[in-house]
């Protein structure tokens, strides 16, 4: 397989499989002299790791990260810093149960990549789906932790804003609530209602989808490039590359199709610090270039395909069969996609920051 890398100047390559001995990532293009530590990376990994509540898979992985290269302890201040060379990170797999998949090794699971991998390569890893597993995203979160160090002054946060048909009430939106419930939800009332709803889904052996909103504040105007280097296009590509994501929108997104031009236009006024926008339907991006407003992106995650309810399928020999996927799976995989969305936003912004600085020599726009 190729295409295991993402980004241009800030670039990462992930490796490893769900049921292999380890997985990891190599981050290339990180500027030197940035403080890098396992503790810093671990904070983000701990938010994504499995087994943290009854609402996620009960696979028990510590997701302890090891830094193998690309850092050095500066004797002048005792701080471990990036050296400008590739940073290699490794996370060992310690709780694989490959036997859970033995019954389906000759069957294609509906909703999974089993059939397409088999058609493309003539071979597939049926033990946890190999590279197609969401376990790969642990490596992305580790890369995102390094990307955050590149983005001084930029705050990136995400929240689950919809589970199944149940949406949050933005009147209750409070970023401080995101880490206070098992759903990474900024609406505490919605999170409370979701507990009973997801318990029912889980007990029925079923699953449900979700929508995640990612917001980056402090992004200056100027990041992104016209036509084929649009910030919005790279964000869409980054979010669509996450397992189980089926749709991405920027700003008003699909809602913009139902608005008139007067409703959708973000009007501008003159301010003491320069022009400002009276609304943010554009999601902080105009013409593929950041405009200084918060960058807002949402993505939809489909229901987890691994469920206990029997589904019709075929075998590798093209015979009809039914598939019941045993093992430990998330009833709503969108929950753990929240820190993954943050990580991908960070990686895209770090890449565009370095591109902009390399082309113009500036951190942001020309100013007023």
Short mmCIF file of C-alpha atoms in Angstrom, two decimals:
data_model
loop_
_atom_site.label_atom_id
_atom_site.label_comp_id
_atom_site.label_asym_id
_atom_site.label_seq_id
_atom_site.Cartn_x
_atom_site.Cartn_y
_atom_site.Cartn_z
CA UNK A 1 0.00 0.00 0.00
CA UNK A 2 1.01 3.59 -0.62
CA UNK A 3 -0.80 6.77 0.42
CA UNK A 4 -0.06 6.41 4.13
CA UNK A 5 1.18 10.00 4.41
CA UNK A 6 -0.67 13.30 4.85
CA UNK A 7 0.46 16.92 4.50
CA UNK A 8 3.20 18.76 2.65
CA UNK A 9 5.56 20.79 4.85
CA UNK A 10 4.16 19.34 8.08
CA UNK A 11 3.81 15.73 7.00
CA UNK A 12 3.06 12.54 8.89
CA UNK A 13 3.13 8.87 7.90
CA UNK A 14 1.31 6.26 9.98
CA UNK A 15 2.17 2.57 10.14
CA UNK A 16 0.99 -0.61 11.84
CA UNK A 17 -2.16 -2.72 12.14
CA UNK A 18 -4.90 -3.16 14.70
CA UNK A 19 -3.73 -6.63 15.77
CA UNK A 20 -0.03 -6.25 15.04
CA UNK A 21 2.61 -5.80 17.74
CA UNK A 22 2.53 -2.01 17.50
CA UNK A 23 1.48 1.00 15.47
CA UNK A 24 2.99 4.41 15.11
CA UNK A 25 3.70 7.54 13.16
CA UNK A 26 6.65 9.43 11.70
CA UNK A 27 6.22 13.21 11.75
CA UNK A 28 8.43 15.07 9.28
CA UNK A 29 8.75 18.84 8.90
CA UNK A 30 8.31 19.78 12.55
CA UNK A 31 10.35 22.95 13.21
CA UNK A 32 13.25 22.61 15.67
CA UNK A 33 13.38 23.88 19.26
CA UNK A 34 9.75 23.10 20.15
CA UNK A 35 9.21 21.40 23.53
CA UNK A 36 8.17 17.79 22.92
CA UNK A 37 7.46 15.24 25.65
CA UNK A 38 5.68 11.93 26.07
CA UNK A 39 3.46 13.57 28.70
CA UNK A 40 2.29 16.17 26.20
CA UNK A 41 1.41 13.55 23.59
CA UNK A 42 -0.09 11.19 26.17
CA UNK A 43 -2.66 13.77 27.26
CA UNK A 44 -4.26 13.66 23.82
CA UNK A 45 -3.94 9.90 23.46
CA UNK A 46 -5.66 9.34 26.80
CA UNK A 47 -8.74 11.14 25.49
CA UNK A 48 -8.97 8.80 22.48
CA UNK A 49 -8.01 5.48 24.02
CA UNK A 50 -10.63 2.71 24.33
CA UNK A 51 -12.33 1.36 27.43
CA UNK A 52 -12.97 4.66 29.22
CA UNK A 53 -16.72 4.16 29.65
CA UNK A 54 -19.49 1.65 28.93
CA UNK A 55 -20.24 3.65 25.77
CA UNK A 56 -17.00 2.72 23.99
CA UNK A 57 -15.24 -0.52 23.08
CA UNK A 58 -13.99 -2.45 26.10
CA UNK A 59 -10.68 -3.27 24.45
CA UNK A 60 -8.12 -2.30 27.09
CA UNK A 61 -5.19 -0.47 25.53
CA UNK A 62 -3.00 1.86 27.58
CA UNK A 63 -1.84 3.56 24.37
CA UNK A 64 1.46 4.47 25.99
CA UNK A 65 3.53 6.43 23.49
CA UNK A 66 7.28 6.09 23.03
CA UNK A 67 9.41 8.73 21.29
CA UNK A 68 12.03 6.94 19.20
CA UNK A 69 13.68 9.82 17.36
CA UNK A 70 13.64 13.51 16.55
CA UNK A 71 14.06 15.03 20.02
CA UNK A 72 17.00 16.00 22.22
CA UNK A 73 17.30 17.29 25.78
CA UNK A 74 18.70 20.81 25.70
CA UNK A 75 21.33 20.95 28.44
CA UNK A 76 20.88 24.70 28.80
CA UNK A 77 17.39 24.43 30.26
CA UNK A 78 16.81 20.69 30.64
CA UNK A 79 13.85 20.72 28.22
CA UNK A 80 13.50 18.03 25.55
CA UNK A 81 12.98 19.73 22.20
CA UNK A 82 12.41 18.87 18.57
CA UNK A 83 15.57 18.79 16.48
CA UNK A 84 13.99 19.41 13.07
CA UNK A 85 14.52 15.79 12.06
CA UNK A 86 11.77 13.14 11.72
CA UNK A 87 9.97 12.42 14.99
CA UNK A 88 9.10 8.74 15.23
CA UNK A 89 6.46 7.63 17.74
CA UNK A 90 5.38 4.09 18.66
CA UNK A 91 2.36 2.71 20.53
CA UNK A 92 2.34 -0.97 21.42
CA UNK A 93 -0.80 -3.10 21.04
CA UNK A 94 -1.33 -5.10 24.23
CA UNK A 95 -4.96 -6.32 24.22
CA UNK A 96 -5.63 -7.96 20.85
CA UNK A 97 -8.16 -10.80 20.69
CA UNK A 98 -7.65 -12.15 17.21
CA UNK A 99 -9.77 -15.23 17.99
CA UNK A 100 -12.85 -12.95 18.05
CA UNK A 101 -12.51 -12.73 14.26
CA UNK A 102 -11.91 -16.40 13.39
CA UNK A 103 -15.59 -17.02 12.58
CA UNK A 104 -15.71 -14.27 9.96
CA UNK A 105 -12.35 -14.80 8.25
CA UNK A 106 -14.11 -16.14 5.13
CA UNK A 107 -17.00 -13.68 5.22
CA UNK A 108 -17.30 -10.07 4.10
CA UNK A 109 -18.74 -7.88 6.85
CA UNK A 110 -21.35 -5.40 5.58
CA UNK A 111 -20.23 -1.80 5.97
CA UNK A 112 -16.57 -2.74 6.36
CA UNK A 113 -13.67 -2.52 3.93
CA UNK A 114 -13.31 -6.32 3.75
CA UNK A 115 -14.67 -6.65 0.22
CA UNK A 116 -12.86 -3.65 -1.27
CA UNK A 117 -9.49 -4.57 0.27
CA UNK A 118 -9.88 -8.12 -1.06
CA UNK A 119 -10.75 -6.83 -4.53
CA UNK A 120 -7.86 -4.37 -4.60
CA UNK A 121 -5.04 -6.42 -3.06
CA UNK A 122 -6.18 -10.05 -3.25
CA UNK A 123 -5.46 -10.36 0.49
CA UNK A 124 -6.86 -8.80 3.62
CA UNK A 125 -6.19 -8.79 7.34
CA UNK A 126 -9.43 -10.09 8.85
CA UNK A 127 -8.09 -9.74 12.41
CA UNK A 128 -9.47 -6.36 13.37
CA UNK A 129 -9.32 -5.09 9.76
CA UNK A 130 -5.59 -4.30 9.79
CA UNK A 131 -4.95 -0.85 8.32
CA UNK A 132 -8.68 -0.30 7.84
CA UNK A 133 -9.21 -0.34 11.61
CA UNK A 134 -9.93 2.84 13.54
CA UNK A 135 -7.04 1.76 15.77
CA UNK A 136 -4.81 3.54 13.21
CA UNK A 137 -6.18 6.87 14.43
CA UNK A 138 -4.17 6.65 17.65
CA UNK A 139 -1.14 7.48 15.51
CA UNK A 140 -2.91 10.53 14.06
CA UNK A 141 -3.73 11.82 17.54
CA UNK A 142 -0.06 11.52 18.46
CA UNK A 143 0.88 13.52 15.35
CA UNK A 144 -1.77 16.10 16.21
CA UNK A 145 -0.23 16.63 19.64
CA UNK A 146 3.03 17.65 17.93
CA UNK A 147 1.13 19.85 15.45
CA UNK A 148 -0.40 21.77 18.35
CA UNK A 149 3.12 22.74 19.45
CA UNK A 150 3.66 24.34 16.05
CA UNK A 151 0.47 26.41 16.38
CA UNK A 152 1.27 28.94 19.09
CA UNK A 153 -1.79 31.07 19.85
CA UNK A 154 -4.28 28.72 18.14
CA UNK A 155 -6.87 26.90 20.25
CA UNK A 156 -8.49 23.78 18.77
CA UNK A 157 -11.54 22.21 20.40
CA UNK A 158 -14.25 19.78 19.33
CA UNK A 159 -17.60 18.57 20.58
CA UNK A 160 -20.09 15.87 19.71
CA UNK A 161 -23.10 17.88 18.52
CA UNK A 162 -25.43 15.09 17.36
CA UNK A 163 -25.93 11.43 18.23
CA UNK A 164 -28.28 9.57 15.93
CA UNK A 165 -31.24 11.92 15.40
CA UNK A 166 -30.64 13.78 18.69
CA UNK A 167 -28.94 17.17 18.36
CA UNK A 168 -27.55 19.49 21.01
CA UNK A 169 -29.11 22.84 21.93
CA UNK A 170 -26.54 25.52 21.12
CA UNK A 171 -28.08 27.72 23.82
CA UNK A 172 -26.53 25.28 26.31
CA UNK A 173 -23.13 25.18 24.56
CA UNK A 174 -20.24 25.37 27.03
CA UNK A 175 -16.72 24.28 26.07
CA UNK A 176 -15.91 23.62 29.73
CA UNK A 177 -18.40 20.75 29.71
CA UNK A 178 -16.67 18.75 26.97
CA UNK A 179 -14.44 16.78 29.32
CA UNK A 180 -17.10 16.45 32.01
CA UNK A 181 -19.14 13.72 30.31
CA UNK A 182 -18.35 10.49 28.41
CA UNK A 183 -19.47 11.94 25.06
CA UNK A 184 -17.14 14.97 24.76
CA UNK A 185 -20.33 17.03 24.48
CA UNK A 186 -20.52 20.78 25.15
CA UNK A 187 -24.24 20.55 26.00
CA UNK A 188 -24.56 18.83 29.41
CA UNK A 189 -28.33 18.37 29.05
CA UNK A 190 -27.94 16.58 25.72
CA UNK A 191 -25.18 14.40 27.17
CA UNK A 192 -27.46 13.33 29.99
CA UNK A 193 -30.22 12.33 27.57
CA UNK A 194 -27.78 10.46 25.34
CA UNK A 195 -26.81 8.09 28.18
CA UNK A 196 -30.19 6.36 28.22
CA UNK A 197 -30.48 6.47 24.45
CA UNK A 198 -27.08 4.85 23.82
CA UNK A 199 -27.62 2.28 26.58
CA UNK A 200 -30.66 1.08 24.65
CA UNK A 201 -28.74 0.95 21.37
CA UNK A 202 -25.90 -0.98 22.99
CA UNK A 203 -28.18 -3.53 24.71
CA UNK A 204 -29.94 -4.17 21.38
CA UNK A 205 -26.60 -5.12 19.81
CA UNK A 206 -26.90 -2.14 17.49
CA UNK A 207 -24.97 1.07 16.79
CA UNK A 208 -25.60 4.70 15.89
CA UNK A 209 -23.84 7.55 14.06
CA UNK A 210 -22.83 11.04 15.18
CA UNK A 211 -21.77 14.53 14.11
CA UNK A 212 -18.64 16.22 15.48
CA UNK A 213 -17.90 19.95 15.32
CA UNK A 214 -14.27 21.13 15.37
CA UNK A 215 -13.42 24.79 15.97
CA UNK A 216 -10.02 26.46 15.69
CA UNK A 217 -9.73 29.94 17.23
CA UNK A 218 -6.77 32.28 16.81
CA UNK A 219 -6.10 31.39 13.17
CA UNK A 220 -4.90 34.60 11.49
CA UNK A 221 -6.06 35.63 8.01
CA UNK A 222 -3.97 34.38 5.10
CA UNK A 223 -3.53 30.64 5.65
CA UNK A 224 -4.45 28.54 2.63
CA UNK A 225 -3.92 29.05 -1.09
CA UNK A 226 -6.21 29.52 -4.10
CA UNK A 227 -7.56 26.77 -6.34
CA UNK A 228 -5.74 23.52 -5.42
CA UNK A 229 -4.26 24.45 -2.05
CA UNK A 230 -7.43 25.57 -0.32
CA UNK A 231 -7.50 25.32 3.46
CA UNK A 232 -11.11 24.13 3.21
CA UNK A 233 -10.20 21.40 0.71
CA UNK A 234 -7.40 20.05 2.89
CA UNK A 235 -9.67 20.12 5.95
CA UNK A 236 -12.31 18.18 4.04
CA UNK A 237 -9.70 15.66 2.91
CA UNK A 238 -8.34 15.31 6.45
CA UNK A 239 -11.73 14.69 8.03
CA UNK A 240 -12.91 12.37 5.24
CA UNK A 241 -9.79 10.26 5.77
CA UNK A 242 -10.96 9.39 9.30
CA UNK A 243 -12.56 5.96 9.53
CA UNK A 244 -16.37 5.89 9.13
CA UNK A 245 -16.67 9.57 8.13
CA UNK A 246 -19.26 10.03 5.36
CA UNK A 247 -19.71 13.82 5.11
CA UNK A 248 -17.85 17.06 5.89
CA UNK A 249 -19.04 20.66 5.97
CA UNK A 250 -17.34 24.01 6.56
CA UNK A 251 -19.19 26.84 8.29
CA UNK A 252 -22.89 26.78 7.41
CA UNK A 253 -22.15 23.81 5.17
CA UNK A 254 -25.20 22.05 3.76
CA UNK A 255 -27.47 24.61 5.39
CA UNK A 256 -26.06 27.23 3.01
CA UNK A 257 -28.00 25.59 0.18
CA UNK A 258 -31.27 26.62 1.84
CA UNK A 259 -30.23 30.23 2.49
CA UNK A 260 -30.55 33.29 0.29
CA UNK A 261 -27.55 35.39 -0.65
CA UNK A 262 -28.46 38.06 1.88
CA UNK A 263 -28.79 35.46 4.63
CA UNK A 264 -25.54 33.69 3.79
CA UNK A 265 -23.24 36.69 3.25
CA UNK A 266 -20.97 37.50 6.17
CA UNK A 267 -21.17 41.29 6.19
CA UNK A 268 -18.10 43.34 7.11
CA UNK A 269 -17.55 46.45 9.19
CA UNK A 270 -14.56 48.62 10.00
CA UNK A 271 -13.10 48.02 13.44
CA UNK A 272 -10.33 49.57 15.50
CA UNK A 273 -8.07 46.59 14.76
CA UNK A 274 -9.17 46.35 11.13
CA UNK A 275 -12.20 44.91 9.33
CA UNK A 276 -14.33 42.29 11.04
CA UNK A 277 -17.24 40.02 10.04
CA UNK A 278 -20.65 40.30 11.66
CA UNK A 279 -21.32 36.56 11.22
CA UNK A 280 -19.39 33.42 10.30
CA UNK A 281 -21.40 31.42 7.77
CA UNK A 282 -18.12 30.91 5.85
CA UNK A 283 -16.57 29.02 8.76
CA UNK A 284 -13.52 31.26 8.80
CA UNK A 285 -12.50 30.50 5.21
CA UNK A 286 -13.06 32.57 2.04
CA UNK A 287 -11.67 31.50 -1.33
CA UNK A 288 -9.82 28.70 0.44
CA UNK A 289 -7.93 31.20 2.63
CA UNK A 290 -8.53 31.85 6.35
CA UNK A 291 -10.18 35.21 7.09
CA UNK A 292 -9.33 35.53 10.80
CA UNK A 293 -12.64 34.21 12.15
CA UNK A 294 -12.81 30.84 13.92
CA UNK A 295 -12.36 27.96 11.49
CA UNK A 296 -15.44 25.75 11.88
CA UNK A 297 -15.69 22.24 10.46
CA UNK A 298 -18.21 19.45 11.05
CA UNK A 299 -18.11 15.81 10.01
CA UNK A 300 -20.64 12.99 10.12
CA UNK A 301 -19.65 9.51 11.31
CA UNK A 302 -21.72 6.52 10.24
CA UNK A 303 -22.96 3.89 12.73
CA UNK A 304 -20.33 1.34 13.74
CA UNK A 305 -20.47 -1.48 11.18
CA UNK A 306 -19.49 -4.20 13.67
CA UNK A 307 -22.79 -5.13 15.36
CA UNK A 308 -24.33 -8.22 16.98
CA UNK A 309 -27.47 -8.07 14.85
CA UNK A 310 -27.22 -10.60 11.96
CA UNK A 311 -26.61 -9.02 8.54
CA UNK A 312 -26.81 -10.63 5.12
CA UNK A 313 -23.56 -10.96 3.18
CA UNK A 314 -21.48 -13.36 1.09
CA UNK A 315 -18.39 -15.50 1.61
CA UNK A 316 -15.06 -15.13 -0.17
CA UNK A 317 -16.29 -17.99 -2.40
CA UNK A 318 -19.41 -15.98 -3.32
CA UNK A 319 -21.97 -17.92 -1.29
CA UNK A 320 -24.78 -16.26 0.65
CA UNK A 321 -24.29 -16.11 4.41
CA UNK A 322 -25.22 -14.15 7.53
CA UNK A 323 -22.65 -12.22 9.54
CA UNK A 324 -22.67 -11.53 13.29
CA UNK A 325 -19.62 -9.55 14.37
CA UNK A 326 -18.50 -10.59 17.85
CA UNK A 327 -15.81 -8.88 19.89
CA UNK A 328 -15.52 -5.46 21.51
CA UNK A 329 -16.85 -2.56 19.50
CA UNK A 330 -18.08 1.00 19.99
CA UNK A 331 -21.88 1.42 19.91
CA UNK A 332 -21.13 4.95 18.68
CA UNK A 333 -17.69 5.26 17.13
CA UNK A 334 -18.27 9.01 16.80
CA UNK A 335 -17.52 9.52 20.50
CA UNK A 336 -13.81 8.78 20.18
CA UNK A 337 -13.71 10.66 16.87
CA UNK A 338 -13.80 13.95 18.81
CA UNK A 339 -10.05 14.03 19.72
CA UNK A 340 -9.26 12.58 16.29
CA UNK A 341 -11.03 15.52 14.61
CA UNK A 342 -9.03 17.92 16.77
CA UNK A 343 -5.80 16.18 15.77
CA UNK A 344 -6.54 16.35 12.04
CA UNK A 345 -7.49 20.03 12.32
CA UNK A 346 -4.17 20.67 14.09
CA UNK A 347 -2.16 18.83 11.43
CA UNK A 348 -3.83 20.71 8.57
CA UNK A 349 -3.37 24.09 10.23
CA UNK A 350 0.27 23.39 11.11
CA UNK A 351 0.92 22.45 7.50
CA UNK A 352 -0.77 25.59 6.14
CA UNK A 353 0.98 27.81 8.68
CA UNK A 354 4.37 26.53 7.50
CA UNK A 355 3.33 26.85 3.83
CA UNK A 356 2.17 30.44 4.35
CA UNK A 357 5.31 31.41 6.25
CA UNK A 358 7.48 29.78 3.59
CA UNK A 359 5.75 31.61 0.73
CA UNK A 360 5.25 35.06 2.27
CA UNK A 361 7.69 35.22 5.18
CA UNK A 362 4.80 36.25 7.45
CA UNK A 363 2.88 34.53 10.23
CA UNK A 364 -0.49 35.75 8.92
CA UNK A 365 -2.07 38.50 6.81
CA UNK A 366 -0.57 41.84 5.84
CA UNK A 367 -2.62 43.71 8.47
CA UNK A 368 -4.11 47.20 8.42
#
